[in-house]
Tab-separated table of C-alpha atoms in Angstrom:
chain	number	residue	atom	x	y	z
A	108	MET	CA	16.659	-45.886	10.072
A	109	SER	CA	14.599	-44.572	7.232
A	110	ARG	CA	11.387	-46.155	6.074
A	111	ARG	CA	9.714	-45.987	2.709
A	112	VAL	CA	6.875	-43.604	2.146
A	113	VAL	CA	5.383	-45.776	-0.560
A	114	ASP	CA	6.116	-49.267	-1.733
A	115	LEU	CA	8.310	-48.741	-4.764
A	116	ASP	CA	10.345	-51.057	-6.891
A	117	SER	CA	13.812	-50.602	-5.413
A	118	SER	CA	15.528	-51.746	-8.601
A	119	THR	CA	14.365	-48.625	-10.408
A	120	ALA	CA	15.876	-45.934	-8.196
A	121	ALA	CA	17.698	-43.056	-9.940
A	122	LYS	CA	17.082	-44.259	-13.472
A	123	PRO	CA	17.666	-41.564	-16.095
A	124	ALA	CA	14.627	-40.157	-17.820
A	125	THR	CA	14.434	-40.858	-21.525
A	126	ASP	CA	11.574	-38.572	-22.457
A	127	ALA	CA	10.528	-35.153	-21.244
A	128	GLY	CA	6.996	-35.607	-22.527
A	129	ALA	CA	3.703	-35.709	-20.709
A	130	CYS	CA	4.064	-39.081	-19.009
A	131	LEU	CA	7.387	-39.844	-17.407
A	132	PRO	CA	8.803	-43.186	-18.493
A	133	LEU	CA	10.462	-43.779	-15.160
A	134	HIS	CA	8.525	-46.876	-14.196
A	135	VAL	CA	8.851	-46.325	-10.499
A	136	GLY	CA	5.267	-47.120	-9.709
A	137	ASP	CA	2.027	-45.178	-9.863
A	138	ALA	CA	3.496	-42.318	-7.933
A	139	ASP	CA	5.719	-41.208	-10.773
A	140	ARG	CA	3.735	-41.868	-13.849
A	141	CYS	CA	1.921	-38.771	-15.022
A	142	SER	CA	2.771	-35.084	-15.168
A	143	ALA	CA	0.252	-33.759	-17.712
A	144	ASP	CA	-3.078	-33.899	-15.968
A	145	ASP	CA	-5.323	-32.665	-18.720
A	146	ALA	CA	-3.854	-34.966	-21.331
A	147	CYS	CA	-4.635	-37.994	-19.219
A	148	GLY	CA	-8.311	-37.157	-18.806
A	149	LEU	CA	-8.282	-37.709	-15.051
A	150	ASP	CA	-10.761	-36.272	-12.573
A	151	PRO	CA	-9.461	-33.186	-10.731
A	152	THR	CA	-8.677	-35.018	-7.499
A	153	GLU	CA	-6.725	-37.722	-9.283
A	154	SER	CA	-4.979	-35.098	-11.422
A	155	ALA	CA	-3.942	-33.199	-8.308
A	156	ARG	CA	-2.675	-36.411	-6.733
A	157	GLN	CA	-0.659	-37.268	-9.838
A	158	ARG	CA	0.880	-33.806	-10.013
A	159	VAL	CA	1.938	-33.924	-6.365
A	160	ARG	CA	3.499	-37.335	-6.926
A	161	HIS	CA	5.256	-36.021	-10.018
A	162	LEU	CA	6.701	-33.110	-8.037
A	163	PHE	CA	7.841	-35.452	-5.261
A	164	ARG	CA	9.202	-38.080	-7.674
A	165	HIS	CA	12.749	-37.771	-6.323
A	166	SER	CA	11.594	-38.466	-2.751
A	167	LEU	CA	9.463	-41.350	-3.948
A	168	ARG	CA	12.295	-42.881	-5.960
A	169	CYS	CA	14.703	-42.635	-3.047
A	170	GLY	CA	12.183	-43.867	-0.485
A	171	GLU	CA	12.750	-40.655	1.467
A	172	VAL	CA	10.661	-40.044	4.574
A	173	ASN	CA	8.750	-36.924	3.618
A	174	PRO	CA	5.894	-35.650	5.791
A	175	LEU	CA	5.440	-32.714	3.426
A	176	LEU	CA	4.405	-35.080	0.628
A	177	HIS	CA	1.549	-36.504	2.685
A	178	MET	CA	0.474	-33.056	3.837
A	179	LEU	CA	0.415	-31.775	0.248
A	180	LEU	CA	-1.541	-34.803	-0.913
A	181	ARG	CA	-4.178	-34.150	1.754
A	182	TYR	CA	-4.201	-30.439	0.911
A	183	ARG	CA	-4.586	-30.961	-2.826
A	184	THR	CA	-7.192	-33.699	-2.554
A	185	GLY	CA	-9.276	-31.867	0.035
A	186	SER	CA	-8.821	-34.495	2.722
A	187	THR	CA	-7.212	-32.203	5.280
A	188	GLN	CA	-8.088	-32.184	8.960
B	274	MET	CA	35.982	-30.987	-22.343
B	275	SER	CA	35.164	-30.913	-18.634
B	276	SER	CA	32.496	-28.482	-17.447
B	277	ARG	CA	33.829	-28.457	-13.899
B	278	LEU	CA	34.471	-24.956	-12.647
B	279	HIS	CA	37.701	-23.824	-11.065
B	280	PRO	CA	36.936	-22.348	-7.630
B	281	GLN	CA	38.970	-19.220	-8.393
B	282	ASP	CA	36.968	-18.635	-11.604
B	283	VAL	CA	33.768	-18.739	-9.566
B	284	VAL	CA	35.188	-16.264	-7.061
B	285	ASP	CA	36.293	-13.975	-9.922
B	286	ARG	CA	32.866	-14.040	-11.602
B	287	VAL	CA	31.107	-13.336	-8.333
B	288	SER	CA	33.353	-10.360	-7.686
B	289	GLU	CA	32.468	-9.036	-11.150
B	290	LEU	CA	28.745	-8.999	-10.367
B	291	PRO	CA	27.268	-5.498	-10.305
B	292	ALA	CA	26.682	-4.044	-6.884
B	293	LEU	CA	23.085	-3.833	-5.725
B	294	PRO	CA	21.700	-0.293	-5.708
B	295	ALA	CA	22.967	1.541	-2.631
B	296	ILE	CA	19.473	1.972	-1.262
B	297	VAL	CA	18.828	-1.777	-1.499
B	298	MET	CA	22.075	-2.421	0.397
B	299	GLU	CA	20.950	0.063	3.012
B	300	LEU	CA	17.563	-1.629	3.319
B	301	LEU	CA	19.229	-5.033	3.667
B	302	THR	CA	21.526	-3.679	6.365
B	303	SER	CA	18.554	-2.268	8.236
B	304	LEU	CA	16.823	-5.664	8.489
B	305	GLY	CA	16.231	-6.416	12.141
B	306	GLU	CA	16.959	-2.854	13.247
B	307	SER	CA	14.205	-1.026	15.080
B	308	ASP	CA	15.562	2.532	15.064
B	309	VAL	CA	15.442	3.137	11.303
B	310	ASP	CA	15.016	6.650	9.933
B	311	THR	CA	11.866	6.005	7.893
B	312	GLU	CA	11.704	9.459	6.328
B	313	SER	CA	15.295	9.253	5.149
B	314	LEU	CA	14.767	5.799	3.625
B	315	ALA	CA	11.612	6.924	1.836
B	316	ARG	CA	13.472	9.940	0.471
B	317	ARG	CA	16.328	7.761	-0.784
B	318	ILE	CA	13.958	5.274	-2.426
B	319	SER	CA	12.254	8.187	-4.185
B	320	LEU	CA	15.589	9.139	-5.766
B	321	ASP	CA	15.938	5.747	-7.479
B	322	GLN	CA	13.454	6.104	-10.315
B	323	ALA	CA	13.195	2.434	-11.271
B	324	LEU	CA	12.885	1.312	-7.678
B	325	ALA	CA	10.379	4.008	-6.794
B	326	SER	CA	8.118	3.193	-9.754
B	327	LYS	CA	8.142	-0.534	-8.972
B	328	THR	CA	7.462	0.190	-5.315
B	329	LEU	CA	4.512	2.413	-6.164
B	330	ARG	CA	3.142	-0.100	-8.665
B	331	LEU	CA	3.276	-2.772	-6.015
B	332	ALA	CA	1.768	-0.519	-3.347
B	333	ASN	CA	-1.139	0.138	-5.724
B	334	SER	CA	-1.557	-3.510	-6.690
B	335	SER	CA	-4.316	-5.825	-5.573
B	336	PHE	CA	-1.711	-7.479	-3.324
B	337	TYR	CA	-2.186	-4.698	-0.773
B	338	GLY	CA	-5.796	-3.883	-1.624
B	339	MET	CA	-5.542	-0.134	-1.047
B	340	SER	CA	-8.784	1.771	-1.361
B	341	ARG	CA	-7.067	4.879	-2.707
B	342	GLN	CA	-4.205	5.629	-5.068
B	343	VAL	CA	-0.734	5.640	-3.487
B	344	THR	CA	1.137	8.432	-5.238
B	345	SER	CA	4.413	8.898	-3.373
B	346	ILE	CA	6.958	6.797	-1.535
B	347	ALA	CA	6.253	8.833	1.616
B	348	ASP	CA	2.578	7.957	1.134
B	349	ALA	CA	3.483	4.307	0.636
B	350	THR	CA	5.548	4.361	3.825
B	351	SER	CA	2.721	5.688	5.946
B	352	ILE	CA	0.146	3.341	4.422
B	353	LEU	CA	2.164	0.147	4.096
B	354	GLY	CA	4.573	0.687	6.974
B	355	LEU	CA	8.343	0.537	6.873
B	356	ARG	CA	8.613	-3.245	7.069
B	357	THR	CA	6.424	-3.847	4.037
B	358	LEU	CA	8.034	-1.011	2.119
B	359	ARG	CA	11.452	-2.459	2.850
B	360	ASN	CA	10.430	-5.912	1.588
B	361	VAL	CA	8.877	-4.411	-1.524
B	362	ALA	CA	11.911	-2.279	-2.317
B	363	ILE	CA	14.365	-5.138	-1.759
B	364	ALA	CA	12.290	-7.407	-4.011
B	365	ALA	CA	12.084	-4.770	-6.727
B	366	GLY	CA	15.755	-3.861	-6.424
B	367	VAL	CA	17.106	-7.406	-6.614
B	368	ALA	CA	14.731	-8.430	-9.427
B	369	GLY	CA	15.894	-5.393	-11.404
B	370	SER	CA	19.553	-6.343	-11.035
B	371	PHE	CA	19.365	-9.418	-13.267
B	372	LEU	CA	18.017	-8.903	-16.772
B	373	PRO	CA	16.755	-11.858	-18.867
B	374	SER	CA	19.580	-11.355	-21.391
B	375	CYS	CA	22.230	-12.024	-18.757
B	376	CYS	CA	21.055	-15.547	-17.968
B	377	PRO	CA	20.762	-17.601	-21.182
B	378	GLY	CA	19.178	-20.993	-20.639
B	379	LEU	CA	17.578	-20.054	-17.340
B	380	ASP	CA	13.822	-19.516	-17.250
B	381	LEU	CA	14.041	-16.231	-15.381
B	382	LYS	CA	10.272	-15.918	-15.035
B	383	ALA	CA	10.007	-19.329	-13.364
B	384	PHE	CA	13.074	-18.488	-11.283
B	385	TRP	CA	11.503	-15.350	-9.802
B	386	GLN	CA	8.115	-16.987	-9.423
B	387	HIS	CA	9.759	-19.674	-7.304
B	388	SER	CA	11.820	-17.124	-5.350
B	389	ILE	CA	8.723	-15.071	-4.554
B	390	ALA	CA	6.833	-18.224	-3.568
B	391	THR	CA	9.680	-19.156	-1.208
B	392	ALA	CA	9.732	-15.638	0.226
B	393	LEU	CA	5.995	-15.734	0.921
B	394	CYS	CA	6.204	-19.216	2.478
B	395	ALA	CA	9.201	-18.201	4.601
B	396	ARG	CA	7.419	-15.072	5.829
B	397	ALA	CA	4.209	-16.943	6.630
B	398	MET	CA	6.162	-19.614	8.524
B	399	ALA	CA	8.219	-16.992	10.360
B	400	GLU	CA	5.001	-15.384	11.521
B	401	VAL	CA	3.640	-18.577	13.092
B	402	LEU	CA	7.060	-19.479	14.515
B	403	HIS	CA	7.699	-15.967	15.886
B	404	LEU	CA	10.899	-15.555	13.846
B	405	ASP	CA	11.895	-12.353	12.047
B	406	GLU	CA	9.467	-12.053	9.128
B	407	ASP	CA	11.451	-9.506	7.142
B	408	SER	CA	14.653	-11.525	7.202
B	409	ALA	CA	12.639	-14.619	6.280
B	410	PHE	CA	11.045	-12.870	3.292
B	411	THR	CA	14.357	-11.487	2.035
B	412	LEU	CA	16.074	-14.816	2.514
B	413	GLY	CA	13.361	-16.627	0.589
B	414	LEU	CA	13.663	-14.125	-2.206
B	415	LEU	CA	17.438	-14.460	-2.477
B	416	HIS	CA	18.065	-18.093	-1.509
B	417	ASP	CA	18.706	-19.258	-5.109
B	418	ILE	CA	20.725	-16.230	-6.177
B	419	GLY	CA	23.663	-18.568	-6.884
B	420	ARG	CA	21.709	-20.052	-9.792
B	421	LEU	CA	21.627	-16.635	-11.452
B	422	ALA	CA	25.368	-16.249	-11.033
B	423	LEU	CA	26.071	-19.692	-12.505
B	424	ALA	CA	23.745	-19.065	-15.455
B	425	SER	CA	25.156	-15.609	-16.179
B	426	GLY	CA	28.825	-16.291	-15.403
B	427	PHE	CA	29.189	-19.749	-16.951
B	428	PRO	CA	26.526	-20.093	-19.675
B	429	THR	CA	28.196	-23.022	-21.518
B	430	GLU	CA	28.813	-25.068	-18.385
B	431	HIS	CA	25.373	-24.166	-17.070
B	432	ALA	CA	23.762	-25.407	-20.288
B	433	GLU	CA	25.658	-28.700	-19.906
B	434	MET	CA	24.398	-28.956	-16.323
B	435	LEU	CA	20.803	-28.389	-17.504
B	436	ARG	CA	21.199	-31.155	-20.101
B	437	HIS	CA	22.510	-33.523	-17.426
B	438	ARG	CA	19.641	-32.623	-15.138
B	439	LYS	CA	17.086	-33.275	-17.876
B	440	VAL	CA	18.553	-36.647	-18.830
B	441	MET	CA	18.971	-37.841	-15.243
B	442	ASP	CA	15.804	-36.106	-13.967
B	443	CYS	CA	17.694	-35.298	-10.772
B	444	PRO	CA	17.565	-32.290	-8.425
B	445	PRO	CA	19.496	-29.279	-9.822
B	446	LEU	CA	21.846	-29.394	-6.838
B	447	ASP	CA	22.962	-32.928	-7.777
B	448	ALA	CA	23.448	-31.970	-11.424
B	449	GLU	CA	25.477	-28.910	-10.439
B	450	ARG	CA	27.758	-30.925	-8.187
B	451	VAL	CA	28.323	-33.609	-10.816
B	452	VAL	CA	28.806	-31.323	-13.814
B	453	LEU	CA	30.151	-28.093	-12.331
B	454	GLY	CA	31.869	-29.388	-9.209
B	455	THR	CA	30.107	-26.769	-7.123
B	456	ASP	CA	26.483	-25.812	-6.473
B	457	HIS	CA	24.207	-22.795	-6.358
B	458	ALA	CA	24.039	-22.780	-2.550
B	459	VAL	CA	27.819	-22.448	-2.209
B	460	VAL	CA	27.943	-19.799	-4.944
B	461	GLY	CA	24.935	-18.039	-3.420
B	462	GLY	CA	26.799	-17.792	-0.121
B	463	GLN	CA	29.754	-16.232	-1.951
B	464	ILE	CA	27.459	-13.665	-3.592
B	465	ALA	CA	25.832	-12.870	-0.265
B	466	GLU	CA	29.283	-12.209	1.176
B	467	HIS	CA	30.202	-10.128	-1.887
B	468	TRP	CA	27.069	-8.064	-1.364
B	469	ARG	CA	27.917	-7.813	2.348
B	470	PHE	CA	24.736	-9.381	3.625
B	471	ALA	CA	24.428	-10.027	7.348
B	472	PRO	CA	26.264	-13.210	8.460
B	473	GLY	CA	22.944	-14.915	9.268
B	474	LEU	CA	21.697	-14.415	5.713
B	475	VAL	CA	25.025	-15.568	4.221
B	476	ALA	CA	24.959	-18.784	6.268
B	477	ALA	CA	21.299	-19.456	5.487
B	478	ILE	CA	21.744	-18.971	1.726
B	479	ALA	CA	24.860	-21.186	1.691
B	480	GLY	CA	23.134	-23.813	3.830
B	481	HIS	CA	19.624	-23.841	2.418
B	482	HIS	CA	19.997	-27.407	1.100
B	483	ASP	CA	21.905	-28.616	4.143
B	484	PRO	CA	20.452	-26.736	7.117
B	485	GLN	CA	22.365	-26.860	10.387
B	486	PRO	CA	20.867	-26.731	13.891
B	487	ILE	CA	23.004	-23.791	15.006
B	488	ASP	CA	22.295	-20.384	13.532
B	489	ALA	CA	24.863	-17.664	12.782
B	490	ALA	CA	24.464	-16.261	16.271
B	491	GLY	CA	25.350	-19.664	17.712
B	492	ILE	CA	21.853	-20.301	19.032
B	493	ALA	CA	20.737	-23.927	18.888
B	494	GLY	CA	17.257	-24.731	17.603
B	495	ALA	CA	15.330	-23.728	14.519
B	496	SER	CA	17.510	-21.499	12.352
B	497	LEU	CA	16.964	-19.302	9.313
B	498	SER	CA	18.572	-22.132	7.293
B	499	ASP	CA	15.869	-24.499	8.538
B	500	LEU	CA	13.203	-21.959	7.696
B	501	VAL	CA	14.347	-21.284	4.138
B	502	HIS	CA	15.022	-24.976	3.514
B	503	ILE	CA	11.436	-25.893	4.389
B	504	ALA	CA	10.027	-22.806	2.633
B	505	ASP	CA	11.938	-23.792	-0.529
B	506	ASN	CA	10.477	-27.302	-0.354
B	507	VAL	CA	6.956	-25.979	0.239
B	508	ALA	CA	7.268	-23.504	-2.644
B	509	HIS	CA	8.290	-26.307	-5.021
B	510	ALA	CA	5.551	-28.554	-3.647
B	511	LEU	CA	2.875	-25.888	-4.129
B	512	ASP	CA	3.917	-25.750	-7.803
B	513	LEU	CA	3.652	-21.978	-7.921
B	514	ALA	CA	6.254	-21.584	-10.690
B	515	HIS	CA	4.256	-24.008	-12.882
B	516	ALA	CA	7.430	-25.536	-14.346
B	517	ALA	CA	6.589	-28.860	-16.026
B	518	ASP	CA	9.778	-30.591	-14.854
B	519	ASP	CA	9.872	-29.015	-11.399
B	520	LEU	CA	10.915	-31.297	-8.597
B	521	VAL	CA	10.738	-30.992	-4.805
B	522	PRO	CA	14.307	-31.303	-3.485
B	523	PRO	CA	15.255	-33.755	-0.724
B	524	LEU	CA	13.766	-32.727	2.619
B	525	SER	CA	15.864	-32.533	5.779
B	526	ILE	CA	13.844	-34.369	8.390
B	527	ASP	CA	16.011	-32.770	11.077
B	528	ALA	CA	15.074	-29.284	9.854
B	529	TRP	CA	11.422	-30.298	9.600
B	530	SER	CA	11.521	-31.611	13.179
B	531	ARG	CA	13.271	-28.515	14.501
B	532	LEU	CA	10.602	-26.231	13.021
B	533	ALA	CA	7.898	-28.543	14.411
B	534	LEU	CA	5.122	-27.008	12.334
B	535	GLU	CA	1.711	-28.449	13.065
B	536	GLU	CA	-0.360	-29.513	10.075
B	537	SER	CA	-2.996	-26.849	10.682
B	538	LEU	CA	-0.296	-24.162	10.570
B	539	CYS	CA	1.228	-25.655	7.428
B	540	LEU	CA	-2.139	-25.539	5.705
B	541	LYS	CA	-2.470	-21.901	6.703
B	542	VAL	CA	0.965	-21.247	5.151
B	543	PHE	CA	-0.031	-23.087	1.934
B	544	ARG	CA	-3.250	-21.100	1.533
B	545	ARG	CA	-1.671	-17.742	2.297
B	546	ALA	CA	1.236	-18.288	-0.100
B	547	GLU	CA	-1.132	-19.326	-2.907
B	548	VAL	CA	-3.381	-16.319	-2.382
B	549	GLU	CA	-0.526	-13.800	-2.264
B	550	HIS	CA	1.690	-15.244	-5.000
B	551	ASP	CA	-0.129	-14.168	-8.144
B	552	ALA	CA	-0.712	-10.641	-6.921
B	553	LEU	CA	2.912	-10.136	-5.920
B	554	CYS	CA	4.283	-11.556	-9.193
B	555	GLN	CA	1.879	-9.411	-11.158
B	556	ALA	CA	2.860	-6.311	-9.238
B	557	LEU	CA	6.547	-6.982	-9.827
B	558	MET	CA	5.757	-7.729	-13.500
B	559	ILE	CA	7.154	-11.265	-13.199
């Protein structure tokens, strides 16, 4: 049985995107919100976290178990072992 | 009008693809062989002007950090070694076989950047897993070759697929299956057969989104399909192609488990791929 990687709103899975701009209007939680780091004025660690979540947005939407996502998050945010 | 492709049309377009240069075919055939005539291969590479110049440019690039100028293919062979030379020549030969004009709608630069990233990840993982590094590199480089065939052979249908992908923000594989009725992995397997790749490479290209536990030789355990599947995911995750709408495809947990890569080894793979990627793309003028 699969488990969710993050707590997402299940009613929003696989919604079509309506805008290819900087911030994705997918409304599937924090994980999916931003793809243009600079435009959002975030600190580098938060920017890196947002970009990783943007890249993994399909996994996050589907609630896919994805160990690579967590590894990348640790790698990009400097919190590796 | 439906954009779904007739299977026979796909087969026909694949069969119309130009053959790879003979020397590249020979290098592909020699993957995994130990008794290769190095001098003969170097001589044959020298005869292909485009391939030789790309090989020399790469041998002289910062990627290999040579302290002196490499001026001949024979020189490159003795300095870089046959295995590296073979990888370099295959990369240069395949990249030279698809010109930007033949693939309207496809960002060819991003395509090759991702392919090279996958090749580097696959090779780095093969090293820590004690699998064949050359086959892994080549496989990573060619795993998405079906995308090139779809873009060049069916530009109208491919453009419709790209529109669907953008609207739905779904993985390309899903968009291809919905719009075209086939996908780049299946088509890639057909191309690999057309180019007479080894059965293991054909199976791994065709199965890189659906890796199976048995490899082409019938050996259970981690397969080349597993390796390229994970390398493809890592390459997307590392964001080395810098495509704004890039997306990491669904991960096969079974393949991940079969490879059983420890986190420390994964981090080593991430770092190595990032360090090598820019230099290799630059050297190949991608």
